[in-house]
Structures are given as structure tokens and as C-alpha cells.
């Protein structure tokens, strides 16, 4: 019987790496959400007629942190990921690429305002974080 238990424990140990979590910077939902949030932040900072729905932003961020913990990431892993300068740069670059593809032109404030209004109208995640006064 002890050989059976040892074999079962060994099988579990071998199977465990298959259950290992992917790195946070490769988790699609988390990254897509952070990129959308960064895109919204860029839009609100660039366009004077767009502002953030701060309670919505905070609620979505808390929900995203809860999602990460439910997936099995620790509080420390989540906080470290959100504070990592390299990851922040990567996410910001991806958000800029997203906005450029949507029609935002660096130096053209109105193009950012238009993209922001379009995001709001389409109901995208970035748009759900924003309000327009135009």
C-alpha cells in the first residue's frame, strides 16, 4: 500500500507543473484589461473634453485584482506585477499602439478626442472608464 501512496504522490508532483500559473504578463484577460485602462488614461490626459469615471476605474481595478487572486496569483505577485516598471512600459506601449490603430495621431489632440468618443460609443472597456463632455 505504501508503494501505491508513493506512486500517487509522485504522480501528483509530476502533474503539478501542468497546473502552474502562467506569468501574469502572459495572462490575456489581465493584460487586455490593463492595456484598455492605460488607453483610457492616455485619452483622458490628452483630450480636455474627456474625463475618467474614477469610481468605475477603481471598481474595475479591484475586480481585476480579485480575478487574479481567484486564478491563484498571490497578493504579492499581483502588487509586484502592477508596480513593475518594465511591465508598465510594456502596457503603455501596447496602449499607444492600440490608440494609434484606432486613429489617434500623436500631437493631434482632436484625434484622441475622437478615438475616446468612439470608444465610449462602442462600449469598449476603455470607453466604459470614460465620459465625454462633447
mmCIF file of N, CA and C in Angstrom:
data_model
loop_
_atom_site.group_PDB
_atom_site.id
_atom_site.type_symbol
_atom_site.label_atom_id
_atom_site.label_comp_id
_atom_site.label_asym_id
_atom_site.label_seq_id
_atom_site.Cartn_x
_atom_site.Cartn_y
_atom_site.Cartn_z
ATOM 1 N N UNK A 1 0.811 -1.190 0.000
ATOM 2 C CA UNK A 1 0.000 0.000 0.000
ATOM 3 C C UNK A 1 0.859 1.260 0.000
ATOM 4 N N UNK A 2 1.989 1.227 0.708
ATOM 5 C CA UNK A 2 2.842 2.410 0.751
ATOM 6 C C UNK A 2 3.439 2.714 -0.617
ATOM 7 N N UNK A 3 3.656 1.675 -1.443
ATOM 8 C CA UNK A 3 4.144 1.921 -2.803
ATOM 9 C C UNK A 3 3.075 2.651 -3.609
ATOM 10 N N UNK A 4 1.820 2.305 -3.383
ATOM 11 C CA UNK A 4 0.722 2.961 -4.082
ATOM 12 C C UNK A 4 0.662 4.441 -3.700
ATOM 13 N N UNK A 5 0.784 4.737 -2.412
ATOM 14 C CA UNK A 5 0.756 6.124 -1.944
ATOM 15 C C UNK A 5 1.946 6.892 -2.513
ATOM 16 N N UNK A 6 3.118 6.274 -2.483
ATOM 17 C CA UNK A 6 4.308 6.925 -3.037
ATOM 18 C C UNK A 6 4.122 7.201 -4.522
ATOM 19 N N UNK A 7 3.549 6.246 -5.243
ATOM 20 C CA UNK A 7 3.307 6.430 -6.674
ATOM 21 C C UNK A 7 2.292 7.543 -6.910
ATOM 22 N N UNK A 8 1.261 7.598 -6.069
ATOM 23 C CA UNK A 8 0.247 8.642 -6.209
ATOM 24 C C UNK A 8 0.849 10.022 -5.938
ATOM 25 N N UNK A 9 1.661 10.115 -4.893
ATOM 26 C CA UNK A 9 2.318 11.385 -4.573
ATOM 27 C C UNK A 9 3.249 11.797 -5.706
ATOM 28 N N UNK A 10 4.003 10.849 -6.234
ATOM 29 C CA UNK A 10 4.899 11.137 -7.349
ATOM 30 C C UNK A 10 4.105 11.613 -8.563
ATOM 31 N N UNK A 11 2.987 10.954 -8.842
ATOM 32 C CA UNK A 11 2.153 11.346 -9.977
ATOM 33 C C UNK A 11 1.629 12.768 -9.793
ATOM 34 N N UNK A 12 1.230 13.106 -8.576
ATOM 35 C CA UNK A 12 0.757 14.462 -8.305
ATOM 36 C C UNK A 12 1.876 15.483 -8.467
ATOM 37 N N UNK A 13 3.052 15.127 -8.022
ATOM 38 C CA UNK A 13 4.196 16.039 -8.150
ATOM 39 C C UNK A 13 4.555 16.272 -9.609
ATOM 40 N N UNK A 14 4.466 15.247 -10.413
ATOM 41 C CA UNK A 14 4.774 15.367 -11.835
ATOM 42 C C UNK A 14 3.686 16.175 -12.535
ATOM 43 N N UNK A 15 2.439 16.016 -12.107
ATOM 44 C CA UNK A 15 1.328 16.721 -12.743
ATOM 45 C C UNK A 15 1.262 18.188 -12.332
ATOM 46 N N UNK A 16 1.815 18.535 -11.206
ATOM 47 C CA UNK A 16 1.720 19.894 -10.690
ATOM 48 C C UNK A 16 2.243 20.953 -11.653
ATOM 49 N N UNK A 17 3.375 20.778 -12.328
ATOM 50 C CA UNK A 17 3.814 21.825 -13.249
ATOM 51 C C UNK A 17 2.788 22.132 -14.334
ATOM 52 N N UNK A 18 1.983 21.155 -14.730
ATOM 53 C CA UNK A 18 0.959 21.404 -15.735
ATOM 54 C C UNK A 18 -0.099 22.359 -15.189
ATOM 55 N N UNK A 19 -0.257 22.373 -13.869
ATOM 56 C CA UNK A 19 -1.230 23.248 -13.244
ATOM 57 C C UNK A 19 -0.639 24.604 -12.875
ATOM 58 N N UNK A 20 0.636 24.775 -13.096
ATOM 59 C CA UNK A 20 1.306 26.024 -12.725
ATOM 60 C C UNK A 20 0.683 27.189 -13.488
ATOM 61 N N UNK A 21 0.619 28.306 -12.814
ATOM 62 C CA UNK A 21 0.054 29.503 -13.428
ATOM 63 C C UNK A 21 1.018 30.090 -14.448
ATOM 64 N N UNK A 22 0.438 30.615 -15.523
ATOM 65 C CA UNK A 22 1.282 31.323 -16.476
ATOM 66 C C UNK A 22 1.691 32.652 -15.844
ATOM 67 N N UNK A 23 2.792 33.230 -16.271
ATOM 68 C CA UNK A 23 3.199 34.521 -15.713
ATOM 69 C C UNK A 23 2.096 35.565 -15.922
ATOM 70 N N UNK A 24 1.949 36.469 -14.986
ATOM 71 C CA UNK A 24 0.904 37.493 -15.082
ATOM 72 C C UNK A 24 0.992 38.284 -16.382
ATOM 73 N N UNK A 25 2.204 38.509 -16.867
ATOM 74 C CA UNK A 25 2.332 39.300 -18.099
ATOM 75 C C UNK A 25 1.920 38.527 -19.349
ATOM 76 N N UNK A 26 1.509 37.276 -19.176
ATOM 77 C CA UNK A 26 1.027 36.480 -20.307
ATOM 78 C C UNK A 26 -0.447 36.110 -20.160
ATOM 79 N N UNK A 27 -1.072 36.512 -19.058
ATOM 80 C CA UNK A 27 -2.479 36.192 -18.827
ATOM 81 C C UNK A 27 -3.322 37.184 -19.629
ATOM 82 N N UNK A 28 -4.063 36.688 -20.628
ATOM 83 C CA UNK A 28 -4.735 37.534 -21.615
ATOM 84 C C UNK A 28 -5.726 38.523 -21.004
ATOM 85 N N UNK A 29 -6.642 38.036 -20.179
ATOM 86 C CA UNK A 29 -7.672 38.927 -19.624
ATOM 87 C C UNK A 29 -7.040 40.057 -18.810
ATOM 88 N N UNK A 30 -6.074 39.720 -17.997
ATOM 89 C CA UNK A 30 -5.414 40.728 -17.167
ATOM 90 C C UNK A 30 -4.700 41.751 -18.041
ATOM 91 N N UNK A 31 -3.953 41.293 -19.019
ATOM 92 C CA UNK A 31 -3.213 42.214 -19.884
ATOM 93 C C UNK A 31 -4.134 43.062 -20.745
ATOM 94 N N UNK A 32 -5.163 42.450 -21.330
ATOM 95 C CA UNK A 32 -6.112 43.218 -22.139
ATOM 96 C C UNK A 32 -6.783 44.300 -21.300
ATOM 97 N N UNK A 33 -7.125 43.957 -20.061
ATOM 98 C CA UNK A 33 -7.771 44.925 -19.169
ATOM 99 C C UNK A 33 -6.826 46.069 -18.810
ATOM 100 N N UNK A 34 -5.586 45.744 -18.509
ATOM 101 C CA UNK A 34 -4.617 46.787 -18.158
ATOM 102 C C UNK A 34 -4.305 47.683 -19.355
ATOM 103 N N UNK A 35 -4.233 47.103 -20.535
ATOM 104 C CA UNK A 35 -3.986 47.892 -21.748
ATOM 105 C C UNK A 35 -5.165 48.834 -22.004
ATOM 106 N N UNK A 36 -6.380 48.329 -21.839
ATOM 107 C CA UNK A 36 -7.565 49.175 -22.013
ATOM 108 C C UNK A 36 -7.578 50.303 -20.987
ATOM 109 N N UNK A 37 -7.237 49.986 -19.752
ATOM 110 C CA UNK A 37 -7.179 51.012 -18.715
ATOM 111 C C UNK A 37 -6.137 52.072 -19.024
ATOM 112 N N UNK A 38 -4.989 51.638 -19.509
ATOM 113 C CA UNK A 38 -3.925 52.585 -19.875
ATOM 114 C C UNK A 38 -4.363 53.430 -21.062
ATOM 115 N N UNK A 39 -5.047 52.822 -22.027
ATOM 116 C CA UNK A 39 -5.552 53.579 -23.175
ATOM 117 C C UNK A 39 -6.526 54.655 -22.701
ATOM 118 N N UNK A 40 -7.411 54.290 -21.789
ATOM 119 C CA UNK A 40 -8.341 55.267 -21.230
ATOM 120 C C UNK A 40 -7.618 56.394 -20.517
ATOM 121 N N UNK A 41 -6.574 56.054 -19.795
ATOM 122 C CA UNK A 41 -5.800 57.064 -19.073
ATOM 123 C C UNK A 41 -5.121 58.031 -20.046
ATOM 124 N N UNK A 42 -4.568 57.501 -21.116
ATOM 125 C CA UNK A 42 -3.933 58.353 -22.132
ATOM 126 C C UNK A 42 -4.977 59.273 -22.763
ATOM 127 N N UNK A 43 -6.153 58.717 -23.072
ATOM 128 C CA UNK A 43 -7.209 59.520 -23.697
ATOM 129 C C UNK A 43 -7.650 60.661 -22.780
ATOM 130 N N UNK A 44 -7.862 60.366 -21.506
ATOM 131 C CA UNK A 44 -8.344 61.415 -20.587
ATOM 132 C C UNK A 44 -7.285 62.484 -20.339
ATOM 133 N N UNK A 45 -6.014 62.090 -20.383
ATOM 134 C CA UNK A 45 -4.942 63.067 -20.166
ATOM 135 C C UNK A 45 -4.679 63.915 -21.410
ATOM 136 N N UNK A 46 -5.019 63.386 -22.575
ATOM 137 C CA UNK A 46 -4.739 64.085 -23.830
ATOM 138 C C UNK A 46 -5.916 64.946 -24.278
ATOM 139 N N UNK A 47 -7.121 64.460 -24.083
ATOM 140 C CA UNK A 47 -8.313 65.163 -24.564
ATOM 141 C C UNK A 47 -8.978 65.931 -23.419
ATOM 142 N N UNK A 48 -9.071 67.260 -23.547
ATOM 143 C CA UNK A 48 -9.644 68.055 -22.462
ATOM 144 C C UNK A 48 -11.145 67.844 -22.243
ATOM 145 N N UNK A 49 -11.854 67.292 -23.223
ATOM 146 C CA UNK A 49 -13.295 67.080 -23.058
ATOM 147 C C UNK A 49 -13.638 65.663 -22.595
ATOM 148 N N UNK A 50 -12.631 64.893 -22.215
ATOM 149 C CA UNK A 50 -12.845 63.526 -21.724
ATOM 150 C C UNK A 50 -12.258 63.418 -20.321
ATOM 151 N N UNK A 51 -13.014 62.765 -19.450
ATOM 152 C CA UNK A 51 -12.509 62.522 -18.093
ATOM 153 C C UNK A 51 -12.791 61.070 -17.716
ATOM 154 N N UNK A 52 -12.192 60.667 -16.629
ATOM 155 C CA UNK A 52 -12.352 59.290 -16.152
ATOM 156 C C UNK A 52 -13.542 59.195 -15.213
ATOM 157 N N UNK A 53 -14.226 58.064 -15.270
ATOM 158 C CA UNK A 53 -15.232 57.714 -14.268
ATOM 159 C C UNK A 53 -14.455 57.007 -13.159
ATOM 160 N N UNK A 54 -13.943 57.787 -12.224
ATOM 161 C CA UNK A 54 -12.986 57.249 -11.251
ATOM 162 C C UNK A 54 -13.543 56.107 -10.407
ATOM 163 N N UNK A 55 -14.817 56.169 -10.016
ATOM 164 C CA UNK A 55 -15.374 55.066 -9.234
ATOM 165 C C UNK A 55 -15.430 53.794 -10.075
ATOM 166 N N UNK A 56 -15.744 53.953 -11.359
ATOM 167 C CA UNK A 56 -15.756 52.799 -12.261
ATOM 168 C C UNK A 56 -14.346 52.248 -12.424
ATOM 169 N N UNK A 57 -13.381 53.137 -12.596
ATOM 170 C CA UNK A 57 -11.981 52.723 -12.749
ATOM 171 C C UNK A 57 -11.528 51.926 -11.529
ATOM 172 N N UNK A 58 -11.779 52.464 -10.341
ATOM 173 C CA UNK A 58 -11.366 51.773 -9.111
ATOM 174 C C UNK A 58 -12.084 50.438 -8.955
ATOM 175 N N UNK A 59 -13.365 50.406 -9.291
ATOM 176 C CA UNK A 59 -14.123 49.158 -9.216
ATOM 177 C C UNK A 59 -13.573 48.100 -10.162
ATOM 178 N N UNK A 60 -13.249 48.507 -11.385
ATOM 179 C CA UNK A 60 -12.696 47.558 -12.369
ATOM 180 C C UNK A 60 -11.313 47.073 -11.939
ATOM 181 N N UNK A 61 -10.507 47.972 -11.371
ATOM 182 C CA UNK A 61 -9.179 47.569 -10.910
ATOM 183 C C UNK A 61 -9.293 46.568 -9.763
ATOM 184 N N UNK A 62 -10.191 46.834 -8.826
ATOM 185 C CA UNK A 62 -10.403 45.890 -7.722
ATOM 186 C C UNK A 62 -10.916 44.550 -8.237
ATOM 187 N N UNK A 63 -11.831 44.585 -9.205
ATOM 188 C CA UNK A 63 -12.350 43.344 -9.785
ATOM 189 C C UNK A 63 -11.239 42.574 -10.497
ATOM 190 N N UNK A 64 -10.345 43.290 -11.153
ATOM 191 C CA UNK A 64 -9.235 42.641 -11.848
ATOM 192 C C UNK A 64 -8.270 42.002 -10.850
ATOM 193 N N UNK A 65 -8.006 42.693 -9.754
ATOM 194 C CA UNK A 65 -7.150 42.116 -8.712
ATOM 195 C C UNK A 65 -7.812 40.873 -8.109
ATOM 196 N N UNK A 66 -9.137 40.927 -7.896
ATOM 197 C CA UNK A 66 -9.871 39.754 -7.393
ATOM 198 C C UNK A 66 -9.771 38.596 -8.384
ATOM 199 N N UNK A 67 -9.929 38.904 -9.665
ATOM 200 C CA UNK A 67 -9.826 37.884 -10.712
ATOM 201 C C UNK A 67 -8.463 37.199 -10.651
ATOM 202 N N UNK A 68 -7.412 37.998 -10.511
ATOM 203 C CA UNK A 68 -6.053 37.440 -10.455
ATOM 204 C C UNK A 68 -5.893 36.530 -9.241
ATOM 205 N N UNK A 69 -6.408 36.963 -8.102
ATOM 206 C CA UNK A 69 -6.307 36.128 -6.898
ATOM 207 C C UNK A 69 -7.124 34.845 -7.049
ATOM 208 N N UNK A 70 -8.309 34.946 -7.669
ATOM 209 C CA UNK A 70 -9.134 33.751 -7.891
ATOM 210 C C UNK A 70 -8.436 32.760 -8.821
ATOM 211 N N UNK A 71 -7.632 33.269 -9.737
ATOM 212 C CA UNK A 71 -6.874 32.390 -10.638
ATOM 213 C C UNK A 71 -5.726 31.707 -9.904
ATOM 214 N N UNK A 72 -5.375 32.225 -8.709
ATOM 215 C CA UNK A 72 -4.325 31.603 -7.921
ATOM 216 C C UNK A 72 -3.080 32.442 -7.723
ATOM 217 N N UNK A 73 -3.078 33.665 -8.271
ATOM 218 C CA UNK A 73 -1.934 34.545 -8.076
ATOM 219 C C UNK A 73 -2.017 35.142 -6.669
ATOM 220 N N UNK A 74 -0.880 35.271 -6.012
ATOM 221 C CA UNK A 74 -0.866 35.825 -4.657
ATOM 222 C C UNK A 74 -0.985 37.348 -4.704
ATOM 223 N N UNK A 75 -1.362 37.904 -3.579
ATOM 224 C CA UNK A 75 -1.448 39.364 -3.442
ATOM 225 C C UNK A 75 -0.104 40.008 -3.774
ATOM 226 N N UNK A 76 0.973 39.405 -3.275
ATOM 227 C CA UNK A 76 2.313 39.943 -3.535
ATOM 228 C C UNK A 76 2.660 39.898 -5.017
ATOM 229 N N UNK A 77 2.295 38.799 -5.703
ATOM 230 C CA UNK A 77 2.569 38.688 -7.142
ATOM 231 C C UNK A 77 1.824 39.771 -7.913
ATOM 232 N N UNK A 78 0.554 39.973 -7.558
ATOM 233 C CA UNK A 78 -0.268 40.966 -8.252
ATOM 234 C C UNK A 78 0.298 42.365 -8.033
ATOM 235 N N UNK A 79 0.590 42.701 -6.793
ATOM 236 C CA UNK A 79 1.120 44.037 -6.480
ATOM 237 C C UNK A 79 2.475 44.265 -7.160
ATOM 238 N N UNK A 80 3.337 43.253 -7.126
ATOM 239 C CA UNK A 80 4.654 43.382 -7.766
ATOM 240 C C UNK A 80 4.500 43.589 -9.270
ATOM 241 N N UNK A 81 3.587 42.858 -9.888
ATOM 242 C CA UNK A 81 3.349 42.990 -11.322
ATOM 243 C C UNK A 81 2.860 44.396 -11.654
ATOM 244 N N UNK A 82 1.912 44.906 -10.870
ATOM 245 C CA UNK A 82 1.352 46.227 -11.142
ATOM 246 C C UNK A 82 2.363 47.351 -10.925
ATOM 247 N N UNK A 83 3.366 47.111 -10.092
ATOM 248 C CA UNK A 83 4.374 48.138 -9.808
ATOM 249 C C UNK A 83 5.632 48.009 -10.665
ATOM 250 N N UNK A 84 5.775 46.900 -11.385
ATOM 251 C CA UNK A 84 6.981 46.639 -12.166
ATOM 252 C C UNK A 84 7.125 47.659 -13.303
ATOM 253 N N UNK A 85 8.233 48.386 -13.326
ATOM 254 C CA UNK A 85 8.449 49.448 -14.313
ATOM 255 C C UNK A 85 8.514 48.917 -15.740
ATOM 256 N N UNK A 86 9.123 47.762 -15.923
ATOM 257 C CA UNK A 86 9.209 47.170 -17.260
ATOM 258 C C UNK A 86 7.817 46.810 -17.771
ATOM 259 N N UNK A 87 7.002 46.236 -16.897
ATOM 260 C CA UNK A 87 5.637 45.869 -17.289
ATOM 261 C C UNK A 87 4.801 47.113 -17.568
ATOM 262 N N UNK A 88 4.984 48.150 -16.774
ATOM 263 C CA UNK A 88 4.255 49.398 -17.009
ATOM 264 C C UNK A 88 4.597 49.964 -18.384
ATOM 265 N N UNK A 89 5.870 49.940 -18.746
ATOM 266 C CA UNK A 89 6.295 50.437 -20.062
ATOM 267 C C UNK A 89 5.696 49.590 -21.181
ATOM 268 N N UNK A 90 5.699 48.268 -20.988
ATOM 269 C CA UNK A 90 5.148 47.362 -21.999
ATOM 270 C C UNK A 90 3.657 47.622 -22.203
ATOM 271 N N UNK A 91 2.939 47.770 -21.106
ATOM 272 C CA UNK A 91 1.498 48.000 -21.182
ATOM 273 C C UNK A 91 1.208 49.359 -21.815
ATOM 274 N N UNK A 92 1.974 50.369 -21.446
ATOM 275 C CA UNK A 92 1.772 51.701 -22.030
ATOM 276 C C UNK A 92 2.051 51.685 -23.530
ATOM 277 N N UNK A 93 3.093 50.998 -23.944
ATOM 278 C CA UNK A 93 3.410 50.893 -25.377
ATOM 279 C C UNK A 93 2.288 50.181 -26.125
ATOM 280 N N UNK A 94 1.753 49.127 -25.536
ATOM 281 C CA UNK A 94 0.648 48.396 -26.169
ATOM 282 C C UNK A 94 -0.591 49.282 -26.261
ATOM 283 N N UNK A 95 -0.847 50.087 -25.234
ATOM 284 C CA UNK A 95 -1.989 51.001 -25.259
ATOM 285 C C UNK A 95 -1.810 52.060 -26.346
ATOM 286 N N UNK A 96 -0.604 52.583 -26.483
ATOM 287 C CA UNK A 96 -0.332 53.571 -27.535
ATOM 288 C C UNK A 96 -0.538 52.961 -28.917
ATOM 289 N N UNK A 97 -0.090 51.718 -29.092
ATOM 290 C CA UNK A 97 -0.298 51.022 -30.368
ATOM 291 C C UNK A 97 -1.789 50.849 -30.649
ATOM 292 N N UNK A 98 -2.539 50.488 -29.616
ATOM 293 C CA UNK A 98 -3.992 50.311 -29.745
ATOM 294 C C UNK A 98 -4.638 51.627 -30.186
ATOM 295 N N UNK A 99 -4.261 52.718 -29.532
ATOM 296 C CA UNK A 99 -4.843 54.018 -29.858
ATOM 297 C C UNK A 99 -4.450 54.470 -31.262
ATOM 298 N N UNK A 100 -3.220 54.216 -31.639
ATOM 299 C CA UNK A 100 -2.765 54.567 -32.991
ATOM 300 C C UNK A 100 -3.583 53.802 -34.028
ATOM 301 N N UNK A 101 -3.789 52.520 -33.787
ATOM 302 C CA UNK A 101 -4.584 51.702 -34.714
ATOM 303 C C UNK A 101 -6.034 52.188 -34.784
ATOM 304 N N UNK A 102 -6.501 52.802 -33.702
ATOM 305 C CA UNK A 102 -7.872 53.314 -33.656
ATOM 306 C C UNK A 102 -7.989 54.708 -34.269
ATOM 307 N N UNK A 103 -6.851 55.317 -34.635
ATOM 308 C CA UNK A 103 -6.880 56.609 -35.305
ATOM 309 C C UNK A 103 -6.267 57.767 -34.548
ATOM 310 N N UNK A 104 -5.738 57.527 -33.362
ATOM 311 C CA UNK A 104 -5.090 58.606 -32.607
ATOM 312 C C UNK A 104 -3.742 58.933 -33.244
ATOM 313 N N UNK A 105 -3.495 60.230 -33.402
ATOM 314 C CA UNK A 105 -2.249 60.699 -34.001
ATOM 315 C C UNK A 105 -1.535 61.556 -32.960
ATOM 316 N N UNK A 106 -0.308 61.156 -32.625
ATOM 317 C CA UNK A 106 0.452 61.900 -31.623
ATOM 318 C C UNK A 106 0.571 63.361 -32.037
ATOM 319 N N UNK A 107 0.262 64.262 -31.102
ATOM 320 C CA UNK A 107 0.311 65.689 -31.379
ATOM 321 C C UNK A 107 -1.012 66.262 -31.859
ATOM 322 N N UNK A 108 -1.970 65.412 -32.225
ATOM 323 C CA UNK A 108 -3.284 65.853 -32.704
ATOM 324 C C UNK A 108 -4.321 65.540 -31.622
ATOM 325 N N UNK A 109 -4.564 66.524 -30.769
ATOM 326 C CA UNK A 109 -5.460 66.327 -29.627
ATOM 327 C C UNK A 109 -6.839 65.863 -30.076
ATOM 328 N N UNK A 110 -7.375 66.480 -31.121
ATOM 329 C CA UNK A 110 -8.726 66.127 -31.565
ATOM 330 C C UNK A 110 -8.822 64.663 -31.993
ATOM 331 N N UNK A 111 -7.738 64.107 -32.546
ATOM 332 C CA UNK A 111 -7.789 62.690 -32.938
ATOM 333 C C UNK A 111 -7.954 61.803 -31.699
ATOM 334 N N UNK A 112 -7.339 62.200 -30.586
ATOM 335 C CA UNK A 112 -7.509 61.448 -29.340
ATOM 336 C C UNK A 112 -8.933 61.608 -28.810
ATOM 337 N N UNK A 113 -9.481 62.817 -28.936
ATOM 338 C CA UNK A 113 -10.857 63.048 -28.502
ATOM 339 C C UNK A 113 -11.823 62.187 -29.314
ATOM 340 N N UNK A 114 -11.596 62.122 -30.616
ATOM 341 C CA UNK A 114 -12.459 61.306 -31.475
ATOM 342 C C UNK A 114 -12.354 59.835 -31.098
ATOM 343 N N UNK A 115 -11.143 59.345 -30.906
ATOM 344 C CA UNK A 115 -10.964 57.943 -30.503
ATOM 345 C C UNK A 115 -11.660 57.703 -29.166
ATOM 346 N N UNK A 116 -11.524 58.636 -28.242
ATOM 347 C CA UNK A 116 -12.182 58.499 -26.945
ATOM 348 C C UNK A 116 -13.694 58.426 -27.079
ATOM 349 N N UNK A 117 -14.272 59.332 -27.870
ATOM 350 C CA UNK A 117 -15.727 59.303 -28.086
ATOM 351 C C UNK A 117 -16.149 58.004 -28.767
ATOM 352 N N UNK A 118 -15.341 57.537 -29.717
ATOM 353 C CA UNK A 118 -15.641 56.262 -30.390
ATOM 354 C C UNK A 118 -15.610 55.100 -29.403
ATOM 355 N N UNK A 119 -14.611 55.091 -28.520
ATOM 356 C CA UNK A 119 -14.504 54.019 -27.519
ATOM 357 C C UNK A 119 -15.724 54.034 -26.594
ATOM 358 N N UNK A 120 -16.147 55.226 -26.192
ATOM 359 C CA UNK A 120 -17.328 55.355 -25.336
ATOM 360 C C UNK A 120 -18.555 54.834 -26.079
ATOM 361 N N UNK A 121 -18.734 55.267 -27.334
ATOM 362 C CA UNK A 121 -19.899 54.865 -28.130
ATOM 363 C C UNK A 121 -19.937 53.359 -28.372
ATOM 364 N N UNK A 122 -18.783 52.758 -28.581
ATOM 365 C CA UNK A 122 -18.718 51.309 -28.835
ATOM 366 C C UNK A 122 -18.889 50.492 -27.566
ATOM 367 N N UNK A 123 -18.738 51.131 -26.420
ATOM 368 C CA UNK A 123 -18.859 50.406 -25.157
ATOM 369 C C UNK A 123 -17.677 49.503 -24.862
ATOM 370 N N UNK A 124 -16.508 49.865 -25.373
ATOM 371 C CA UNK A 124 -15.309 49.067 -25.095
ATOM 372 C C UNK A 124 -14.936 49.223 -23.622
ATOM 373 N N UNK A 125 -14.026 48.387 -23.156
ATOM 374 C CA UNK A 125 -13.588 48.516 -21.770
ATOM 375 C C UNK A 125 -12.991 49.901 -21.531
ATOM 376 N N UNK A 126 -12.134 50.357 -22.436
ATOM 377 C CA UNK A 126 -11.561 51.705 -22.287
ATOM 378 C C UNK A 126 -12.675 52.745 -22.265
ATOM 379 N N UNK A 127 -13.638 52.604 -23.150
ATOM 380 C CA UNK A 127 -14.755 53.547 -23.209
ATOM 381 C C UNK A 127 -15.616 53.544 -21.964
ATOM 382 N N UNK A 128 -15.752 52.386 -21.336
ATOM 383 C CA UNK A 128 -16.580 52.295 -20.124
ATOM 384 C C UNK A 128 -15.954 53.033 -18.946
ATOM 385 N N UNK A 129 -14.678 53.348 -19.047
ATOM 386 C CA UNK A 129 -13.968 54.047 -17.976
ATOM 387 C C UNK A 129 -14.004 55.564 -18.148
ATOM 388 N N UNK A 130 -14.593 56.023 -19.267
ATOM 389 C CA UNK A 130 -14.523 57.435 -19.642
ATOM 390 C C UNK A 130 -15.897 58.072 -19.786
ATOM 391 N N UNK A 131 -15.897 59.408 -19.722
ATOM 392 C CA UNK A 131 -17.078 60.195 -20.083
ATOM 393 C C UNK A 131 -16.593 61.368 -20.922
ATOM 394 N N UNK A 132 -17.446 61.782 -21.853
ATOM 395 C CA UNK A 132 -17.096 62.897 -22.732
ATOM 396 C C UNK A 132 -18.057 64.047 -22.478
ATOM 397 N N UNK A 133 -17.525 65.259 -22.494
ATOM 398 C CA UNK A 133 -18.345 66.447 -22.293
ATOM 399 C C UNK A 133 -18.687 67.113 -23.614
ATOM 400 N N UNK A 134 -18.456 66.416 -24.717
ATOM 401 C CA UNK A 134 -18.742 66.956 -26.044
ATOM 402 C C UNK A 134 -19.785 66.137 -26.727
#
